[in-house]
JSON list of C-alpha atoms and ligand atoms in Angstrom, two decimals:
[
{"chain": "A", "resi": 1, "resn": "UNK", "atom": "CA", "xyz": [-17.46, -3.50, 3.47]},
{"chain": "A", "resi": 2, "resn": "UNK", "atom": "CA", "xyz": [-17.25, 0.15, 4.41]},
{"chain": "A", "resi": 3, "resn": "UNK", "atom": "CA", "xyz": [-14.08, 2.09, 3.74]},
{"chain": "A", "resi": 4, "resn": "UNK", "atom": "CA", "xyz": [-12.88, 5.57, 4.66]},
{"chain": "A", "resi": 5, "resn": "UNK", "atom": "CA", "xyz": [-9.93, 7.59, 3.41]},
{"chain": "A", "resi": 6, "resn": "UNK", "atom": "CA", "xyz": [-7.59, 8.78, 6.19]},
{"chain": "A", "resi": 7, "resn": "UNK", "atom": "CA", "xyz": [-4.75, 11.29, 6.01]},
{"chain": "A", "resi": 8, "resn": "UNK", "atom": "CA", "xyz": [-1.08, 10.68, 6.72]},
{"chain": "A", "resi": 9, "resn": "UNK", "atom": "CA", "xyz": [0.82, 13.85, 7.64]},
{"chain": "A", "resi": 10, "resn": "UNK", "atom": "CA", "xyz": [4.34, 14.98, 6.88]},
{"chain": "A", "resi": 11, "resn": "UNK", "atom": "CA", "xyz": [6.91, 14.87, 9.68]},
{"chain": "A", "resi": 12, "resn": "UNK", "atom": "CA", "xyz": [7.98, 18.48, 9.11]},
{"chain": "A", "resi": 13, "resn": "UNK", "atom": "CA", "xyz": [4.48, 19.92, 9.22]},
{"chain": "A", "resi": 14, "resn": "UNK", "atom": "CA", "xyz": [1.86, 17.99, 11.20]},
{"chain": "A", "resi": 15, "resn": "UNK", "atom": "CA", "xyz": [-0.90, 19.92, 9.41]},
{"chain": "A", "resi": 16, "resn": "UNK", "atom": "CA", "xyz": [0.25, 19.05, 5.89]},
{"chain": "A", "resi": 17, "resn": "UNK", "atom": "CA", "xyz": [-1.20, 15.92, 4.32]},
{"chain": "A", "resi": 18, "resn": "UNK", "atom": "CA", "xyz": [1.50, 13.68, 2.87]},
{"chain": "A", "resi": 19, "resn": "UNK", "atom": "CA", "xyz": [-0.81, 11.08, 1.40]},
{"chain": "A", "resi": 20, "resn": "UNK", "atom": "CA", "xyz": [-4.22, 9.46, 1.75]},
{"chain": "A", "resi": 21, "resn": "UNK", "atom": "CA", "xyz": [-4.73, 5.87, 2.86]},
{"chain": "A", "resi": 22, "resn": "UNK", "atom": "CA", "xyz": [-7.76, 3.63, 2.85]},
{"chain": "A", "resi": 23, "resn": "UNK", "atom": "CA", "xyz": [-9.05, 2.25, 6.14]},
{"chain": "A", "resi": 24, "resn": "UNK", "atom": "CA", "xyz": [-11.72, -0.40, 6.73]},
{"chain": "A", "resi": 25, "resn": "UNK", "atom": "CA", "xyz": [-14.63, 0.66, 8.95]},
{"chain": "A", "resi": 26, "resn": "UNK", "atom": "CA", "xyz": [-13.81, 0.53, 12.66]},
{"chain": "A", "resi": 27, "resn": "UNK", "atom": "CA", "xyz": [-10.06, 0.08, 12.12]},
{"chain": "A", "resi": 28, "resn": "UNK", "atom": "CA", "xyz": [-7.36, 2.71, 12.79]},
{"chain": "A", "resi": 29, "resn": "UNK", "atom": "CA", "xyz": [-4.61, 1.06, 10.72]},
{"chain": "A", "resi": 30, "resn": "UNK", "atom": "CA", "xyz": [-4.53, 1.62, 6.98]},
{"chain": "A", "resi": 31, "resn": "UNK", "atom": "CA", "xyz": [-5.01, -1.34, 4.64]},
{"chain": "A", "resi": 32, "resn": "UNK", "atom": "CA", "xyz": [-1.30, -1.13, 3.74]},
{"chain": "A", "resi": 33, "resn": "UNK", "atom": "CA", "xyz": [-0.34, -1.49, 7.42]},
{"chain": "A", "resi": 34, "resn": "UNK", "atom": "CA", "xyz": [0.43, 2.16, 8.08]},
{"chain": "A", "resi": 35, "resn": "UNK", "atom": "CA", "xyz": [-0.61, 3.29, 11.56]},
{"chain": "A", "resi": 36, "resn": "UNK", "atom": "CA", "xyz": [-2.46, 6.58, 11.30]},
{"chain": "A", "resi": 37, "resn": "UNK", "atom": "CA", "xyz": [-2.98, 9.32, 13.85]},
{"chain": "A", "resi": 38, "resn": "UNK", "atom": "CA", "xyz": [-6.21, 9.01, 15.82]},
{"chain": "A", "resi": 39, "resn": "UNK", "atom": "CA", "xyz": [-7.14, 12.56, 14.81]},
{"chain": "A", "resi": 40, "resn": "UNK", "atom": "CA", "xyz": [-6.21, 12.16, 11.15]},
{"chain": "A", "resi": 41, "resn": "UNK", "atom": "CA", "xyz": [-8.67, 13.75, 8.75]},
{"chain": "A", "resi": 42, "resn": "UNK", "atom": "CA", "xyz": [-11.05, 11.47, 6.91]},
{"chain": "A", "resi": 43, "resn": "UNK", "atom": "CA", "xyz": [-12.84, 11.63, 3.57]},
{"chain": "A", "resi": 44, "resn": "UNK", "atom": "CA", "xyz": [-15.49, 9.43, 1.97]},
{"chain": "A", "resi": 45, "resn": "UNK", "atom": "CA", "xyz": [-14.00, 6.60, -0.07]},
{"chain": "A", "resi": 46, "resn": "UNK", "atom": "CA", "xyz": [-15.75, 8.02, -3.14]},
{"chain": "A", "resi": 47, "resn": "UNK", "atom": "CA", "xyz": [-13.01, 10.65, -3.22]},
{"chain": "A", "resi": 48, "resn": "UNK", "atom": "CA", "xyz": [-10.41, 7.96, -3.95]},
{"chain": "A", "resi": 49, "resn": "UNK", "atom": "CA", "xyz": [-8.58, 8.79, -7.15]},
{"chain": "A", "resi": 50, "resn": "UNK", "atom": "CA", "xyz": [-9.51, 12.49, -7.08]},
{"chain": "A", "resi": 51, "resn": "UNK", "atom": "CA", "xyz": [-5.82, 13.31, -6.50]},
{"chain": "A", "resi": 52, "resn": "UNK", "atom": "CA", "xyz": [-3.92, 10.29, -7.83]},
{"chain": "A", "resi": 53, "resn": "UNK", "atom": "CA", "xyz": [-0.50, 11.57, -6.76]},
{"chain": "A", "resi": 54, "resn": "UNK", "atom": "CA", "xyz": [-1.70, 11.78, -3.14]},
{"chain": "A", "resi": 55, "resn": "UNK", "atom": "CA", "xyz": [-3.07, 8.26, -2.93]},
{"chain": "A", "resi": 56, "resn": "UNK", "atom": "CA", "xyz": [-1.20, 5.39, -1.28]},
{"chain": "A", "resi": 57, "resn": "UNK", "atom": "CA", "xyz": [-0.56, 2.85, -4.06]},
{"chain": "A", "resi": 58, "resn": "UNK", "atom": "CA", "xyz": [-0.75, -0.19, -1.78]},
{"chain": "A", "resi": 59, "resn": "UNK", "atom": "CA", "xyz": [-4.05, 0.91, -0.27]},
{"chain": "A", "resi": 60, "resn": "UNK", "atom": "CA", "xyz": [-5.39, 1.64, -3.74]},
{"chain": "A", "resi": 61, "resn": "UNK", "atom": "CA", "xyz": [-4.59, -1.84, -5.02]},
{"chain": "A", "resi": 62, "resn": "UNK", "atom": "CA", "xyz": [-6.15, -3.54, -1.99]},
{"chain": "A", "resi": 63, "resn": "UNK", "atom": "CA", "xyz": [-9.18, -1.28, -2.02]},
{"chain": "A", "resi": 64, "resn": "UNK", "atom": "CA", "xyz": [-9.93, -1.89, -5.70]},
{"chain": "A", "resi": 65, "resn": "UNK", "atom": "CA", "xyz": [-9.79, -5.63, -5.03]},
{"chain": "A", "resi": 66, "resn": "UNK", "atom": "CA", "xyz": [-12.49, -5.34, -2.35]},
{"chain": "A", "resi": 67, "resn": "UNK", "atom": "CA", "xyz": [-14.70, -2.81, -4.12]},
{"chain": "A", "resi": 68, "resn": "UNK", "atom": "CA", "xyz": [-15.73, -3.83, -7.62]},
{"chain": "B", "resi": 1, "resn": "ZN", "atom": "ZN1", "xyz": [-1.74, 3.04, 2.51]}
]
């Protein structure tokens, strides 16, 4: 299954990334259930873990269960 990282933005600054979520291919809702903006930035799932403090913990747990 294909995954993509998508950005969640802060409420104060719509250009500032609050955290990164993991999304399954063709879906706009993060694996943790968070609804993300349609224009949210995306990154390849290989970047997951590059900035641990920015990663959604729920998405991370679910993602690691699907990707060995
Ligand atoms: Zn998430």
